[in-house]
Short mmCIF file of C-alpha atoms and ligand atoms in Angstrom, two decimals:
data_model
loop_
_atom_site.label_atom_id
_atom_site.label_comp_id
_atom_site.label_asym_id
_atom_site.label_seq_id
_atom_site.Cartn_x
_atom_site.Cartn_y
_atom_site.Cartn_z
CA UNK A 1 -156.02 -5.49 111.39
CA UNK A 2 -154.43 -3.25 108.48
CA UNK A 3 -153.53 -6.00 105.74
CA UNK A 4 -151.60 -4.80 102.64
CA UNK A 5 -153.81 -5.82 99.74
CA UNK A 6 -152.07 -8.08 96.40
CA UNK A 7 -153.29 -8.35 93.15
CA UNK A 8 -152.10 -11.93 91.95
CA UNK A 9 -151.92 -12.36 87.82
CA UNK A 10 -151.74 -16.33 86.87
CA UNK A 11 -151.13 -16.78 83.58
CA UNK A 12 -152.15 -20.28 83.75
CA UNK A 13 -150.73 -22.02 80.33
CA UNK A 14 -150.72 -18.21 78.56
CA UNK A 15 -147.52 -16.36 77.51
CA UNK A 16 -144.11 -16.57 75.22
CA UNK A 17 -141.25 -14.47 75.19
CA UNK A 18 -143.16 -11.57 73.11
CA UNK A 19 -145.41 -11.59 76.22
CA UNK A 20 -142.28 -10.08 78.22
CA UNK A 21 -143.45 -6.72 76.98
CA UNK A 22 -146.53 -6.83 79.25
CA UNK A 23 -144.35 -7.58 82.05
CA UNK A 24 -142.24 -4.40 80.99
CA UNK A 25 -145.68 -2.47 80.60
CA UNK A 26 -146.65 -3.46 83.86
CA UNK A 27 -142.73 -2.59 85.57
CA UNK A 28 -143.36 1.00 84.04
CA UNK A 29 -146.71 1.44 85.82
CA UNK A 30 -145.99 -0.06 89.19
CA UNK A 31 -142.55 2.72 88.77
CA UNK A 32 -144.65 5.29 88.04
CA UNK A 33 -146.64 4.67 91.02
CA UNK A 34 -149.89 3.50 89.52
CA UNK A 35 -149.86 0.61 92.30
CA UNK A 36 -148.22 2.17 95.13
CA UNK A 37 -151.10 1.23 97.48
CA UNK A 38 -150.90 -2.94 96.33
CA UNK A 39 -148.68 -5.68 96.05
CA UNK A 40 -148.40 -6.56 92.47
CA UNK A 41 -147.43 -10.34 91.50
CA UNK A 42 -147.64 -11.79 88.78
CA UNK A 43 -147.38 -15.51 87.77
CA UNK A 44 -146.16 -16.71 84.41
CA UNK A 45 -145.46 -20.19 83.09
CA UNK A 46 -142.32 -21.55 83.99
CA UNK A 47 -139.95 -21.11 81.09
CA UNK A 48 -140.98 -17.78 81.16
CA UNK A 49 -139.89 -17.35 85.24
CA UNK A 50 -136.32 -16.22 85.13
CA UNK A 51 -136.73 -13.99 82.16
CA UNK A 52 -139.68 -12.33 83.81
CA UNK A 53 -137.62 -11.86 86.58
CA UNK A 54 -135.48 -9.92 84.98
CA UNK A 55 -137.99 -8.14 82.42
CA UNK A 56 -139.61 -6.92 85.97
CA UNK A 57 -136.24 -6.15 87.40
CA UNK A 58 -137.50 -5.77 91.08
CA UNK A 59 -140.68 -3.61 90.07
CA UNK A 60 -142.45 -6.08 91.82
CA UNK A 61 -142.83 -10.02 92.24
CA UNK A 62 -142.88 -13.14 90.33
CA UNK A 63 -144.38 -16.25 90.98
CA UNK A 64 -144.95 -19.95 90.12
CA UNK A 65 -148.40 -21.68 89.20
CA UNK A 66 -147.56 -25.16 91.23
CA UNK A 67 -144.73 -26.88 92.30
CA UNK A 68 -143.30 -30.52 93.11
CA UNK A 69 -143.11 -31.28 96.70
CA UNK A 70 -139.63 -33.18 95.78
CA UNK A 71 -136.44 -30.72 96.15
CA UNK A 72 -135.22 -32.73 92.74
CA UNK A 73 -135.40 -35.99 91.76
CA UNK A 74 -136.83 -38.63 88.59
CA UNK A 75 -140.01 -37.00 88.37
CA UNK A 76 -140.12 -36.04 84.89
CA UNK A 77 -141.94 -32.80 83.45
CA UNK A 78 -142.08 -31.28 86.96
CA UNK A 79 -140.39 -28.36 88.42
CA UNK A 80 -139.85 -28.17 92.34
CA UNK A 81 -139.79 -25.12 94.40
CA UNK A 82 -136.53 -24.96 95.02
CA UNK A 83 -136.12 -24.68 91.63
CA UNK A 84 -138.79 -22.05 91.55
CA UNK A 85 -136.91 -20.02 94.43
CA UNK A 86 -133.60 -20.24 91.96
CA UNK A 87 -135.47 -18.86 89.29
CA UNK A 88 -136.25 -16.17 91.36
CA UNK A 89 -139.67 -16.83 91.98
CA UNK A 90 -140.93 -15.12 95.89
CA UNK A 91 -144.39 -17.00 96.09
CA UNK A 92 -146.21 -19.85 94.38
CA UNK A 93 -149.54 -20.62 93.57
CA UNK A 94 -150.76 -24.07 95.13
CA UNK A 95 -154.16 -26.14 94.45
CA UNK A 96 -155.89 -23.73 91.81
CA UNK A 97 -158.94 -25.94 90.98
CA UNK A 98 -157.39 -26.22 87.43
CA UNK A 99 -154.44 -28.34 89.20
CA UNK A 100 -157.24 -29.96 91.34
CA UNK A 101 -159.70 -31.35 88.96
CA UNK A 102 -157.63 -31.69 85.86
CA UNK A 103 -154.26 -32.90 87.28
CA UNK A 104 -155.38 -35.01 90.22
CA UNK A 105 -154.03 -33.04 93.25
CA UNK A 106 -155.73 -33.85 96.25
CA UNK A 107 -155.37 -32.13 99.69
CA UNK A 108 -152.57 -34.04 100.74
CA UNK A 109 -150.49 -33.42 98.14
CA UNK A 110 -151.42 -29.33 98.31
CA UNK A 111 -150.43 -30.05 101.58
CA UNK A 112 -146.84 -31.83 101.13
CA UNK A 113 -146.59 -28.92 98.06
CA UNK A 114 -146.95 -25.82 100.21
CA UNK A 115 -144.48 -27.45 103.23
CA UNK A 116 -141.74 -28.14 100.28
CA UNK A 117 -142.93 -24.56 99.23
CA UNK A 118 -142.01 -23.04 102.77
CA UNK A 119 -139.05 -25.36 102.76
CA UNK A 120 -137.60 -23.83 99.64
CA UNK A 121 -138.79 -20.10 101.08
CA UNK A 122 -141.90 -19.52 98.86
CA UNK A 123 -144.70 -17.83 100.00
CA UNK A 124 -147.88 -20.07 99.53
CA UNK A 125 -150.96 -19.07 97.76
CA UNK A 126 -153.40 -22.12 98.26
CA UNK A 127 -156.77 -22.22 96.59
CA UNK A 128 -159.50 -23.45 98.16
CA UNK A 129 -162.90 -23.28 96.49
CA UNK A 130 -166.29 -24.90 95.90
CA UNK A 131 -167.76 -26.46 92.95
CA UNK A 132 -171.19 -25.09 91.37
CA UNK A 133 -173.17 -28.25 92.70
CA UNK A 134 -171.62 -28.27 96.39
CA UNK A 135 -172.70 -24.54 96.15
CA UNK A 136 -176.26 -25.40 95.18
CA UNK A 137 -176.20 -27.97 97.59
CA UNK A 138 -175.35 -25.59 100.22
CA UNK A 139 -172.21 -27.04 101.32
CA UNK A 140 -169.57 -24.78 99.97
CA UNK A 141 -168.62 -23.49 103.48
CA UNK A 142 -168.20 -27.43 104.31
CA UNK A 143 -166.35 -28.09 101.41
CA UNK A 144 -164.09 -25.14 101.68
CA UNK A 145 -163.59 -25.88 105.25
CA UNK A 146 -162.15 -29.29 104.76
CA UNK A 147 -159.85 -28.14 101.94
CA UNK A 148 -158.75 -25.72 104.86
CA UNK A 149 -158.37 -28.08 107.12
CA UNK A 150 -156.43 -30.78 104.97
CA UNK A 151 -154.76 -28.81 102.63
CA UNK A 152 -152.70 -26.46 104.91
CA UNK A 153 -149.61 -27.44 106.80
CA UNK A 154 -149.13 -27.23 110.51
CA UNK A 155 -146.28 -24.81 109.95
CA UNK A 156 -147.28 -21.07 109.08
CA UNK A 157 -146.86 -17.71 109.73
CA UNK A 158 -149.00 -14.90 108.76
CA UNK A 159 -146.48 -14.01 105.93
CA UNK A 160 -145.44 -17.04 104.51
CA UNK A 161 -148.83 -18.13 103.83
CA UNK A 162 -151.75 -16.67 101.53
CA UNK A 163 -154.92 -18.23 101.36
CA UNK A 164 -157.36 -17.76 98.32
CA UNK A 165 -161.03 -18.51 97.35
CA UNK A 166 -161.94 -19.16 94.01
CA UNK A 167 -165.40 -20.83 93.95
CA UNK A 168 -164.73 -23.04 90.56
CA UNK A 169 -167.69 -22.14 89.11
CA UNK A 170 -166.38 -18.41 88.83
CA UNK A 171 -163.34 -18.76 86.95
CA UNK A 172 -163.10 -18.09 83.64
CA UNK A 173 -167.10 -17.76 83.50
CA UNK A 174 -167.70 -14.39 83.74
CA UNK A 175 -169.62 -14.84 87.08
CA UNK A 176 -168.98 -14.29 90.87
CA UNK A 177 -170.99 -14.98 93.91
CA UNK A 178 -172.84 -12.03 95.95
CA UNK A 179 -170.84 -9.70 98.04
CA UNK A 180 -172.75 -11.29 100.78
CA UNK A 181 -171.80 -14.82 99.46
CA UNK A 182 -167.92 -13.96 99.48
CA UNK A 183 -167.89 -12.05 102.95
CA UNK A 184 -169.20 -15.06 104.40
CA UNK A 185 -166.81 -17.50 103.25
CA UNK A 186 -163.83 -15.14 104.27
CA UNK A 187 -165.35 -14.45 107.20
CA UNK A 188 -165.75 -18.72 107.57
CA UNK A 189 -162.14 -18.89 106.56
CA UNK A 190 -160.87 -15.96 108.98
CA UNK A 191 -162.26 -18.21 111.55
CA UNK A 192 -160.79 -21.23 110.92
CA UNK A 193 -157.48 -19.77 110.32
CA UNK A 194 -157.96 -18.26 113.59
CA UNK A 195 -158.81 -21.38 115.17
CA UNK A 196 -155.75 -23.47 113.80
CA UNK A 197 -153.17 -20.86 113.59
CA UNK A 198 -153.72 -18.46 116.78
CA UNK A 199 -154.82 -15.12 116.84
CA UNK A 200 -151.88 -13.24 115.36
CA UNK A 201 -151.40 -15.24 112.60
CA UNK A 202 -155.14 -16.07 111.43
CA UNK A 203 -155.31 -12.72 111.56
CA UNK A 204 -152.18 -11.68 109.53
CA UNK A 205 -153.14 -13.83 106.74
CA UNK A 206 -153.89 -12.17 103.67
CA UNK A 207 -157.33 -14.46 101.62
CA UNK A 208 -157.58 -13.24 98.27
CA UNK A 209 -160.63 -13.84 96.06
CA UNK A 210 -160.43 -15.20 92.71
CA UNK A 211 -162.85 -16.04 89.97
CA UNK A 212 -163.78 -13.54 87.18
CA UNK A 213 -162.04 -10.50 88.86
CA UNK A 214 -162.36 -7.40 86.39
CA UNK A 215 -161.59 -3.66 86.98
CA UNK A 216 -165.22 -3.21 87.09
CA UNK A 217 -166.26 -5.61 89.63
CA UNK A 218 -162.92 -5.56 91.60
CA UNK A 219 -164.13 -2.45 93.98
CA UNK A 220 -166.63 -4.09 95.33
CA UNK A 221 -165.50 -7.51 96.03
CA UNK A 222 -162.14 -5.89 97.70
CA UNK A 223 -164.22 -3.73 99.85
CA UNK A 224 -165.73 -6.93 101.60
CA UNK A 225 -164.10 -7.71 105.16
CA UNK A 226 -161.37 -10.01 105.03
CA UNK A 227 -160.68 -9.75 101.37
CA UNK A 228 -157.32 -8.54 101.22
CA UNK A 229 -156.57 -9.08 97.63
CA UNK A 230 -157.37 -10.65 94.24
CA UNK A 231 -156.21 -13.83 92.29
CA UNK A 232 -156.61 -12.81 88.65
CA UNK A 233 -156.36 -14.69 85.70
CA UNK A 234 -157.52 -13.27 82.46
CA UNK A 235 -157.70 -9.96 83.22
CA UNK A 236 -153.74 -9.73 84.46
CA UNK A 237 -152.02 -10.94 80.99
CA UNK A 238 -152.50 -7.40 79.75
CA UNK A 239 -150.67 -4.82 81.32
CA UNK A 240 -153.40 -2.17 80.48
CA UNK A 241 -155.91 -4.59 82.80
CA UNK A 242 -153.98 -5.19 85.64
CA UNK A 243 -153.48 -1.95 86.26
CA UNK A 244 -157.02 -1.21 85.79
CA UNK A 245 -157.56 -3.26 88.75
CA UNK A 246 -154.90 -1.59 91.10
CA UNK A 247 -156.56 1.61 90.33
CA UNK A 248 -159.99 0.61 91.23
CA UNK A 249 -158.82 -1.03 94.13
CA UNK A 250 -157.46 2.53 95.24
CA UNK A 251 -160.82 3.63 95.64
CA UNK A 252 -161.49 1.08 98.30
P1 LIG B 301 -160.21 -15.79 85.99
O1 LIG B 301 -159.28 -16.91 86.68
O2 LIG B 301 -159.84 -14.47 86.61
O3 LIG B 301 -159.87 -15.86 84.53
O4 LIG B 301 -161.62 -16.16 86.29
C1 LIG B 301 -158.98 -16.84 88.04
C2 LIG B 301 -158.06 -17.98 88.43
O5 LIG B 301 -158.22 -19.09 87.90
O6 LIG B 301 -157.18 -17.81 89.27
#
């Protein structure tokens, strides 16, 4: 199946308002065509959602990092996805291992996250990935099977949701796992999508791979079967980067 490839940007904990002139660097490219063949999307820290909405003015999409699974409410310090959605955020990033092993979040609460996600019309990104030790161990295709398995609602369709692998020892490190190594955990993932979701939507799902994605590694980690995308974080704050990455993924 023909699957549109995105290029994700999280900003994680990165950008102010003089940061909006990235966003307008990258609105000029994606106008002038330079990522006609991708979906661009980038995901900035929430006070800077509505504001890159508009600095992006429709160029292409905006997203959150993580979201309450509460539509409002006395929870103090968090944002829900409805108020994403009113921000004018289309998708949101859920479980990043960040959110996992600094914050807490365990599978059920990805889980509760991406249905409020769905509920408020998001499109769910949800990480999945395994550690360095469960890696060494051999168990990452275990591991990343039972994040599947509990971290994903019953409820999906092929568009709404979006899943991505970021093995946590890759992020932010400089390093990524064999081409081998990342076919066979999309191909694992393909499969169990497959197996939970029916044909035509395990197969419509778009898995990304994340962890130290660069313009000069991104052609060959796209070109693997079932890796319809990247989740990017250091490389998408600059403009000039991003869309280094677009291009080389146009050679795929
Ligand atoms: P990185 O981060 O590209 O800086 O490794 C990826 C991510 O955390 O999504």
């Amino acid at each position: 199946m023909q699957r549109r490839k995105l290029v994700a940007g999280n900003w994680k904990m990165n950008g102010v308002r003089a940061s909006l002139s990235e966003l307008h660097a990258m609105r000029d490219a994606v106008r002038a065509g330079q990522a006609s063949h991708v979906d661009l999307l980038i995901c900035p820290p929430a006070t800077l959602l509505a504001a890159a909405v508009t600095a992006v003015d429709g160029a292409f999409h905006i997203g959150g990092q993580t979201c309450h699974d509460a539509p409002s409410g006395a929870y103090t310090g968090e944002v829900s996805a409805a108020m994403l959605a009113d921000a004018g955020a289309r998708y949101v990033i859920l479980g990043h291992s960040e959110r996992r092993t600094l914050f807490g979040e365990t599978d059920a609460m990805v889980r509760s996250k991406a249905q409020a996600a769905a509920e408020a019309g998001l499109i769910r990104i949800v990480c999945v990935g395994e550690t360095e030790s469960e890696r060494l161990d051999g168990r990452a295709l275990d591991v990343i099977e039972r994040q599947l398995a509990a971290s994903l609602p019953d409820a999906a369709t092929g568009a709404d949701m979006i899943v991505a692998y970021e093995p946590v020892w890759a992020i932010g490190t400089g390093r990524t796992p064999t081409l081998e190594d990342v076919a066979q955990v999309h191909r694992a993932m393909r499969t169990a999508l497959v197996g939970r979701y029916g044909e035509q939507v395990g197969q419509a799902m778009r898995l990304l791979y994340g962890g130290s994605v660069k313009s000069g590694n991104c052609a060959e980690l796209m070109a693997a079967e079932d890796v319809d995308g990247a989740l990017v974080g250091g490389a998408s704050l600059k403009s000039a980067d991003i869309m280094a990455i677009c291009a080389a993924i146009h050679a795929v």
